mmCIF file of C-alpha atoms in Angstrom:
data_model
loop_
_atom_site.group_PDB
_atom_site.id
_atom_site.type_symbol
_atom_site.label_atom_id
_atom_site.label_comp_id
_atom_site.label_asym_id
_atom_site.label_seq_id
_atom_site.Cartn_x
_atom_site.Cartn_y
_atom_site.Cartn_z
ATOM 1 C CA UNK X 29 110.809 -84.272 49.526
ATOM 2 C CA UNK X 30 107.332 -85.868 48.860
ATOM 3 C CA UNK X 31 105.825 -83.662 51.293
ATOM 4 C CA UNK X 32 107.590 -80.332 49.455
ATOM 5 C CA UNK X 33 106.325 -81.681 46.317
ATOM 6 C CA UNK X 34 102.492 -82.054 47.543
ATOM 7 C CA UNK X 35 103.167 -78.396 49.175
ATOM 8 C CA UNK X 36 104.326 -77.289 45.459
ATOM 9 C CA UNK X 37 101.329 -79.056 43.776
ATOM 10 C CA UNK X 38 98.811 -77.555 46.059
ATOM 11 C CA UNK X 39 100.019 -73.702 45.659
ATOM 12 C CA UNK X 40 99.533 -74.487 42.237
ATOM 13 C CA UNK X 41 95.920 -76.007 42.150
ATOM 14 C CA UNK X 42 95.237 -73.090 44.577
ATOM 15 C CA UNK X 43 96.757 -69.875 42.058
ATOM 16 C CA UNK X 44 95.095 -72.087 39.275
ATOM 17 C CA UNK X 45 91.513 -71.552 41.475
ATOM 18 C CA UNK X 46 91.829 -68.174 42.285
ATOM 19 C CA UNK X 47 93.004 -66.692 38.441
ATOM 20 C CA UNK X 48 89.811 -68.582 37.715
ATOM 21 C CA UNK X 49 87.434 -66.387 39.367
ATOM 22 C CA UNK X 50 89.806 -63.336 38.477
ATOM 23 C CA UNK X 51 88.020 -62.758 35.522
ATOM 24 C CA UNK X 52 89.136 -59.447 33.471
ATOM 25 C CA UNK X 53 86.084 -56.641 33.140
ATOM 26 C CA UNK X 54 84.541 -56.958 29.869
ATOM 27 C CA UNK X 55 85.948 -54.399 27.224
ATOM 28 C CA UNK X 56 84.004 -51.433 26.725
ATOM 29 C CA UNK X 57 83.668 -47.974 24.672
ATOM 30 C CA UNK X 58 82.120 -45.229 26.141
ATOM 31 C CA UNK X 59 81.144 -42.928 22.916
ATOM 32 C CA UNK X 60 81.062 -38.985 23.450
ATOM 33 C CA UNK X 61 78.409 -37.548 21.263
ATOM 34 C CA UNK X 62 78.116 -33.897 21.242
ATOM 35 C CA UNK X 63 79.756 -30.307 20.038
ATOM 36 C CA UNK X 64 83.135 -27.945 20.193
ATOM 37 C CA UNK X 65 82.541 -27.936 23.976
ATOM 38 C CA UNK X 66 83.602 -31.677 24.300
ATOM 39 C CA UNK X 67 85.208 -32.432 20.832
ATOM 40 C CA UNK X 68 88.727 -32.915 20.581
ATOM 41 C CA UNK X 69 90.998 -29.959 18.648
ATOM 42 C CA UNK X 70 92.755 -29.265 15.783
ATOM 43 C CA UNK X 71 96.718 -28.729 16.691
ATOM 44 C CA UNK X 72 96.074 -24.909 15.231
ATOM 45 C CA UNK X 73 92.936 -24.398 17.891
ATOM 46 C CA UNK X 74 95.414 -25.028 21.236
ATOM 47 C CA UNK X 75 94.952 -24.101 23.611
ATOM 48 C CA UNK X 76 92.069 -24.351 23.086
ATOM 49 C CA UNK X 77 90.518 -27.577 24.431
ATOM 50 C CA UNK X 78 86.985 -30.273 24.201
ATOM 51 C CA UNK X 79 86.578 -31.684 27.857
ATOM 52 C CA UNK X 80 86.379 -34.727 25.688
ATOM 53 C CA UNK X 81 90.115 -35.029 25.948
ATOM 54 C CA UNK X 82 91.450 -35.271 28.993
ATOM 55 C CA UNK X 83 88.168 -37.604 29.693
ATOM 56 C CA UNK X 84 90.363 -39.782 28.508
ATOM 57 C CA UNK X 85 93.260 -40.372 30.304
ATOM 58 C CA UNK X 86 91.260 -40.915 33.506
ATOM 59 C CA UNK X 87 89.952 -44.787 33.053
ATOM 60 C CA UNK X 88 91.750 -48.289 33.100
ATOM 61 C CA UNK X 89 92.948 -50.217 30.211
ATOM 62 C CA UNK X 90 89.262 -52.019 29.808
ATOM 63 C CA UNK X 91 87.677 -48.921 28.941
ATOM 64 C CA UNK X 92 88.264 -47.177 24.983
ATOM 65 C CA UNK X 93 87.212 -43.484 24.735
ATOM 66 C CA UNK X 94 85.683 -42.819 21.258
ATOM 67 C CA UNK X 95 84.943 -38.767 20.990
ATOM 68 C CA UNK X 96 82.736 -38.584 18.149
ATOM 69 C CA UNK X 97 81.646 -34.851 19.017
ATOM 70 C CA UNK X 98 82.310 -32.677 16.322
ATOM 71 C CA UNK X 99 82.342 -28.505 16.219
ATOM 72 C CA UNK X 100 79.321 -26.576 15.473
ATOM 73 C CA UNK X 101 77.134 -29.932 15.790
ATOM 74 C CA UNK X 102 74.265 -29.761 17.358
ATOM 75 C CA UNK X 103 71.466 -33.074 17.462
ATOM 76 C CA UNK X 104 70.186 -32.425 13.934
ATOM 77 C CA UNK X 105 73.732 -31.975 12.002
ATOM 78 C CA UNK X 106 74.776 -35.152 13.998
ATOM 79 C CA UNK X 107 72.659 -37.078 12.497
ATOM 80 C CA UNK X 108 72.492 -35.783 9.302
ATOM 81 C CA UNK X 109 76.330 -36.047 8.746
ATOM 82 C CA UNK X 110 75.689 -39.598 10.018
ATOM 83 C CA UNK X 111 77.989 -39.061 12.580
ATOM 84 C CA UNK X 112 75.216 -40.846 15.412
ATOM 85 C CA UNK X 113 74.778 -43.326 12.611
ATOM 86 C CA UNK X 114 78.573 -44.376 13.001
ATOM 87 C CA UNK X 115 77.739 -45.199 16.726
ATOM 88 C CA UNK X 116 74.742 -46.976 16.277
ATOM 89 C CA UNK X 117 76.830 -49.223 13.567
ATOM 90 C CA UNK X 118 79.770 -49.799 16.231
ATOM 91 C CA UNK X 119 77.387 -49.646 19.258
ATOM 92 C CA UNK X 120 78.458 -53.327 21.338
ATOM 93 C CA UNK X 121 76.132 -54.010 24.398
ATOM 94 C CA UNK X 122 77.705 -52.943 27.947
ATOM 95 C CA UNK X 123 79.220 -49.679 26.215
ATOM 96 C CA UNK X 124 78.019 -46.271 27.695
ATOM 97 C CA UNK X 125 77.215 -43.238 24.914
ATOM 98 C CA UNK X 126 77.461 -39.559 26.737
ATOM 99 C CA UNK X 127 75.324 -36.884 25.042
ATOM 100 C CA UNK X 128 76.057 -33.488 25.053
ATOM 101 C CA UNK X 129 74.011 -30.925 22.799
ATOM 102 C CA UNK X 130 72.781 -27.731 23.157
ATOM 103 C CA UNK X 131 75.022 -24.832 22.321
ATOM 104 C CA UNK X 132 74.330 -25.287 18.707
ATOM 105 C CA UNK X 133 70.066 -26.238 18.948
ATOM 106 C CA UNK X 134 69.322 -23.610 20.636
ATOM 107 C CA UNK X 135 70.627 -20.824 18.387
ATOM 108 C CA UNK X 136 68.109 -19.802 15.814
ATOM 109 C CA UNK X 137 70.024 -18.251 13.200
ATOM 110 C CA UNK X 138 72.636 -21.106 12.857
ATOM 111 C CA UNK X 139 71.673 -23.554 10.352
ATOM 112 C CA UNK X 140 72.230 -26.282 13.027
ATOM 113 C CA UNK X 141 69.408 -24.684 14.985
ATOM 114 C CA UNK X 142 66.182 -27.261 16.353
ATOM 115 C CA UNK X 143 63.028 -26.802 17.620
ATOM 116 C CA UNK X 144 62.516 -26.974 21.286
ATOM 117 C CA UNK X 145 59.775 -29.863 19.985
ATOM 118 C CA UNK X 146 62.358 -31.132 17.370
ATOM 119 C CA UNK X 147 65.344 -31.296 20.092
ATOM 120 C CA UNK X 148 63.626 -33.475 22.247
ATOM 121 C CA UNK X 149 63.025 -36.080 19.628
ATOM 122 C CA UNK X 150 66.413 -36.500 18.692
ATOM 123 C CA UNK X 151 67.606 -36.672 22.078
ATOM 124 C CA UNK X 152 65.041 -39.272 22.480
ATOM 125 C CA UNK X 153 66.229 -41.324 19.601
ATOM 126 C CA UNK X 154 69.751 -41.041 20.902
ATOM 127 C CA UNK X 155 68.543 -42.411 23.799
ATOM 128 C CA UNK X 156 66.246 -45.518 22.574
ATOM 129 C CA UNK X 157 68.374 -46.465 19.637
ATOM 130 C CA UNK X 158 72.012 -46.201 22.509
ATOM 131 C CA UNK X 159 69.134 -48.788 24.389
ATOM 132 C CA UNK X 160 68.019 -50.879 21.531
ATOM 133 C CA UNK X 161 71.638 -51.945 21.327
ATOM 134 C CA UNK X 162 72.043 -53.328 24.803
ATOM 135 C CA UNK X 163 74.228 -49.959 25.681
ATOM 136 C CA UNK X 164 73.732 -47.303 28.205
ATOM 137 C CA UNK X 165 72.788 -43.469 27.587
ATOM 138 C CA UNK X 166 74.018 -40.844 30.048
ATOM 139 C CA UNK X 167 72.253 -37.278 28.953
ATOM 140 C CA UNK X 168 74.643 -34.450 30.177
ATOM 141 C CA UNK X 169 73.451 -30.885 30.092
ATOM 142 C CA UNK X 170 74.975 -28.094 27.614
ATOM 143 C CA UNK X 171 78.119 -27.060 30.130
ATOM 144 C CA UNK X 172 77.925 -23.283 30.843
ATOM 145 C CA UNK X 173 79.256 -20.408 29.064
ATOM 146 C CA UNK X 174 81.283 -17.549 31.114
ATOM 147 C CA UNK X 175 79.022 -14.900 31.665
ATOM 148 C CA UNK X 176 78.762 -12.033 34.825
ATOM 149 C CA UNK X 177 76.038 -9.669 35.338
ATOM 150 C CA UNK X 178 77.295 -6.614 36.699
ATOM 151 C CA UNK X 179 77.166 -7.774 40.250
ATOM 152 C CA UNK X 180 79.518 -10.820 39.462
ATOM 153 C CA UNK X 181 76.651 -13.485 39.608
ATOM 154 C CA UNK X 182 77.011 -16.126 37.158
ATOM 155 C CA UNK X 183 74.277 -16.169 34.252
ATOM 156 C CA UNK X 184 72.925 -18.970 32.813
ATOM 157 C CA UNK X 185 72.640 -19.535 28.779
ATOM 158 C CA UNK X 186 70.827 -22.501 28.302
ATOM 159 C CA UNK X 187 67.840 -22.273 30.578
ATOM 160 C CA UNK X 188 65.401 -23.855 28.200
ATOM 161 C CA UNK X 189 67.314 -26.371 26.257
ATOM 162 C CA UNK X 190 69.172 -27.789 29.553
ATOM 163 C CA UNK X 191 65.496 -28.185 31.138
ATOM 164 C CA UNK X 192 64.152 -30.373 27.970
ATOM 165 C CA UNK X 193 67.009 -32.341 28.727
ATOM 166 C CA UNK X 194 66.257 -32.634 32.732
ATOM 167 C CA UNK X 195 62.774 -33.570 31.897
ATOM 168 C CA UNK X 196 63.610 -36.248 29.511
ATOM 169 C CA UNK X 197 66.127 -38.027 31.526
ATOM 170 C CA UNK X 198 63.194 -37.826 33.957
ATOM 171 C CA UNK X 199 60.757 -39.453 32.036
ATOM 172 C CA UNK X 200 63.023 -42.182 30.482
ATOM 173 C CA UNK X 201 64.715 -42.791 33.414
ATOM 174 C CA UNK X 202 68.240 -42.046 31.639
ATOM 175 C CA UNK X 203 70.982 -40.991 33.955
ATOM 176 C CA UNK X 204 71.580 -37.141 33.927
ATOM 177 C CA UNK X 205 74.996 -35.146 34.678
ATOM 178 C CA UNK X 206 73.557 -31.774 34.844
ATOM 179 C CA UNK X 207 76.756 -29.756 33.927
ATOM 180 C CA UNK X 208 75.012 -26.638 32.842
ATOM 181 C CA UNK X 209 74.510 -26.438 36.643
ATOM 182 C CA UNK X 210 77.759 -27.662 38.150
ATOM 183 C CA UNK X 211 79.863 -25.560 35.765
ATOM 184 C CA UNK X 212 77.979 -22.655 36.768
ATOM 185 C CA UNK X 213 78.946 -23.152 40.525
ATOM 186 C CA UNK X 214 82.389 -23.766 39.317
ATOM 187 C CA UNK X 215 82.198 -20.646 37.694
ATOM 188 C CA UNK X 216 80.552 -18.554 40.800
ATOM 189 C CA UNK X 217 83.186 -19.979 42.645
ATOM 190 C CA UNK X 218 86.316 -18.531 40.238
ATOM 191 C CA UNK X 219 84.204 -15.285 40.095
ATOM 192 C CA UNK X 220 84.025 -12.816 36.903
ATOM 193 C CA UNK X 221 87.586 -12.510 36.266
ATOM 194 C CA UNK X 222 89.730 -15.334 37.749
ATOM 195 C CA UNK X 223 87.028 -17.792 35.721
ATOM 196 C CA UNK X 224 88.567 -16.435 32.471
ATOM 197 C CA UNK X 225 91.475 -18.862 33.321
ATOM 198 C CA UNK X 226 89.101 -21.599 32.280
ATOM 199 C CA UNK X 227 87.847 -20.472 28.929
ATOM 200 C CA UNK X 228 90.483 -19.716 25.946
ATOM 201 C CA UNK X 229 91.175 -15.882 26.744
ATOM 202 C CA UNK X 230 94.176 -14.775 25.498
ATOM 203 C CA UNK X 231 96.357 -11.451 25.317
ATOM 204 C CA UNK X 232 97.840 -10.443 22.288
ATOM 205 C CA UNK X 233 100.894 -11.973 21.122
ATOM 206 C CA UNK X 234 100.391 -14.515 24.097
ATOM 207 C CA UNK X 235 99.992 -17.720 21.448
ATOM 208 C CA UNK X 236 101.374 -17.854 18.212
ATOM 209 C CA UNK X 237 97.608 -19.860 17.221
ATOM 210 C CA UNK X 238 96.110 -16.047 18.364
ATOM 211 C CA UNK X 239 98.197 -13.397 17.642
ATOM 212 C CA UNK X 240 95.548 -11.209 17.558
ATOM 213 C CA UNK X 241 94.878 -12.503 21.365
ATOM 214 C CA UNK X 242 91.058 -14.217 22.076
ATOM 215 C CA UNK X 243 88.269 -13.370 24.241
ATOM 216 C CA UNK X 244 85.942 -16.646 23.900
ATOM 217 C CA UNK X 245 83.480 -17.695 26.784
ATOM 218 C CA UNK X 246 82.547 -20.542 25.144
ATOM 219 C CA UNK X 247 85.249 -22.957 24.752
ATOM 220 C CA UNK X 248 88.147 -24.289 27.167
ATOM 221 C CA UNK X 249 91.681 -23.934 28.031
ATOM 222 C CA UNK X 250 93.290 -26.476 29.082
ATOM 223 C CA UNK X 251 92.544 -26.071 32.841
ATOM 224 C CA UNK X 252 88.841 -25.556 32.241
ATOM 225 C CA UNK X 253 88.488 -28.371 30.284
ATOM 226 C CA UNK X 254 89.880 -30.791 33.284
ATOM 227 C CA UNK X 255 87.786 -28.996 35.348
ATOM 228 C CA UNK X 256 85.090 -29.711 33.303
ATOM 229 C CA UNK X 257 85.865 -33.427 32.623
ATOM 230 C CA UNK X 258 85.950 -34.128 36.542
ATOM 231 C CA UNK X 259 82.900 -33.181 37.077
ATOM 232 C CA UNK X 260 81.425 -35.228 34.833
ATOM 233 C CA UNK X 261 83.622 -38.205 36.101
ATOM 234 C CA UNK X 262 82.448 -37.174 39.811
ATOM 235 C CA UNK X 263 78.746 -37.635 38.557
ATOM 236 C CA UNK X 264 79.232 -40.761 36.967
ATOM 237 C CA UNK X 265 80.546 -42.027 40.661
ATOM 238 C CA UNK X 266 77.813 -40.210 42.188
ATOM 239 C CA UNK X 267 75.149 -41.765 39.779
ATOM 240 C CA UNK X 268 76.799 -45.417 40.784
ATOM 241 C CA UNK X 269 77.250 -45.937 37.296
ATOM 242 C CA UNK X 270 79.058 -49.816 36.635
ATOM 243 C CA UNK X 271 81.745 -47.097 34.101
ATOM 244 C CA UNK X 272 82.840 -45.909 37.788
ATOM 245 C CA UNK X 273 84.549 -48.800 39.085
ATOM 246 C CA UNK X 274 86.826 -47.932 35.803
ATOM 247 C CA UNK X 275 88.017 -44.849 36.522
ATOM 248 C CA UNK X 276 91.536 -44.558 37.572
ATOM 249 C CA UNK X 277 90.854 -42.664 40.796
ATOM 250 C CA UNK X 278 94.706 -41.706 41.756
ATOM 251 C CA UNK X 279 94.889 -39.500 38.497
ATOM 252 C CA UNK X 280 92.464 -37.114 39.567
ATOM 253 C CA UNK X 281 90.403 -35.726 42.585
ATOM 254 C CA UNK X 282 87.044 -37.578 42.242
ATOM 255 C CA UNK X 283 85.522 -38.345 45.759
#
């Protein structure tokens, strides 16, 4: 009996030792900053869909997904509507802040428009203010719009803005996910008309949101906005980014 009890006491000394070094990851918000591409919808807009949400579902319990990306928004109308302003306030060292902008810069007739001079300086505050508070930027590339030339080759539509971005994260040494790229090749790889399964196109009658039916190249069904989210999850595994060992690898196909 003595010796059962001394077998008892030492299984418990030795589960006592080893919960002690199984210390739980440190809580952490990874903050999505960017426009209607990655925002999260409206029930009226389904299907139509931000990559921003099913970003979501893919990490463990230690991770919180804040999508602060708005529609329309591009880096001058997210700070002016203070929306960057509420994640510098809530920024907590160790959290990760993905930027996404773009689409809405780099039109000049939209009052969100920027400067080519004037988009680079905001990214770069994005990116020293994320680092001021201890937390990590990741700079992400304006993901692609649907668009063919006549011999079913895959345009791009964000040539200039997407290589500001390249060269900054180059300079600052900021991890990039270049998904203007990598959505491109997804596209090439659906081809002209089987790709339109990733954008919200739409027959008449087909949703009750659209009766009217929708033809938009811009933003994502449901599908294409998946598609879109695992790339950027594959990149952060390929960048060997600490967020990594948090994603919940079974729910998905990152390698």
């Amino acid at each position: 009996m003595k010796n059962k009890n001394l077998f008892v006491s030492a299984i418990a000394i030795l589960a006592l030792a080893v919960s002690a070094f199984n210390i739980q990851p440190q809580h952490i918000t990874v903050w999505l900053a960017g426009d209607s591409t990655m925002a999260d919808k409206e029930v009226k807009a389904y299907p139509e869909t931000g990559w921003g949400m099913p970003f979501k579902a893919f990490f463990d319990s230690s991770v919180t997904v804040a999508n602060i990306a708005r529609n329309g928004r591009s880096t001058k109308t997210f700070i002016t509507e203070g929306l960057w302003q509420h994640i510098t306030d809530n920024l907590k060292p160790g959290d990760y802040v993905l930027i996404q902008f773009g689409h809405n810069d780099e039109v000049p007739t939209k009052a969100s428009a920027t400067t080519e001079t004037q988009f680079h300086d905001n990214l770069l505050r994005f990116v020293n203010e994320t680092r001021a508070k201890q937390a990590i930027p990741v700079l992400i590339t304006p993901v692609a719009r649907r668009k063919f030339d006549a011999a079913g080759n895959v345009q791009g539509t964000h040539e200039v803005y997407s290589a500001i971005i390249r060269k900054l994260a180059a300079d600052q040494n900021v991890p990039l996910i270049d998904l203007d790229r990598e959505s491109q090749q997804l596209l090439q790889k659906f081809g002209p008309e089987t790709s339109k399964l990733l954008y919200n196109h739409l027959e008449p009658g087909e949703n009750p949101n659209y009766p009217a039916g929708r033809a938009d190249d811009t933003h994502f069904s449901e599908l294409g906005a998946r598609k879109m989210a695992e790339i950027v999850l594959a990149d952060i595994k390929k960048l060997n980014l600490g967020l990594a060992d948090r994603i919940v690898v079974s729910h998905m196909g990152v390698k």
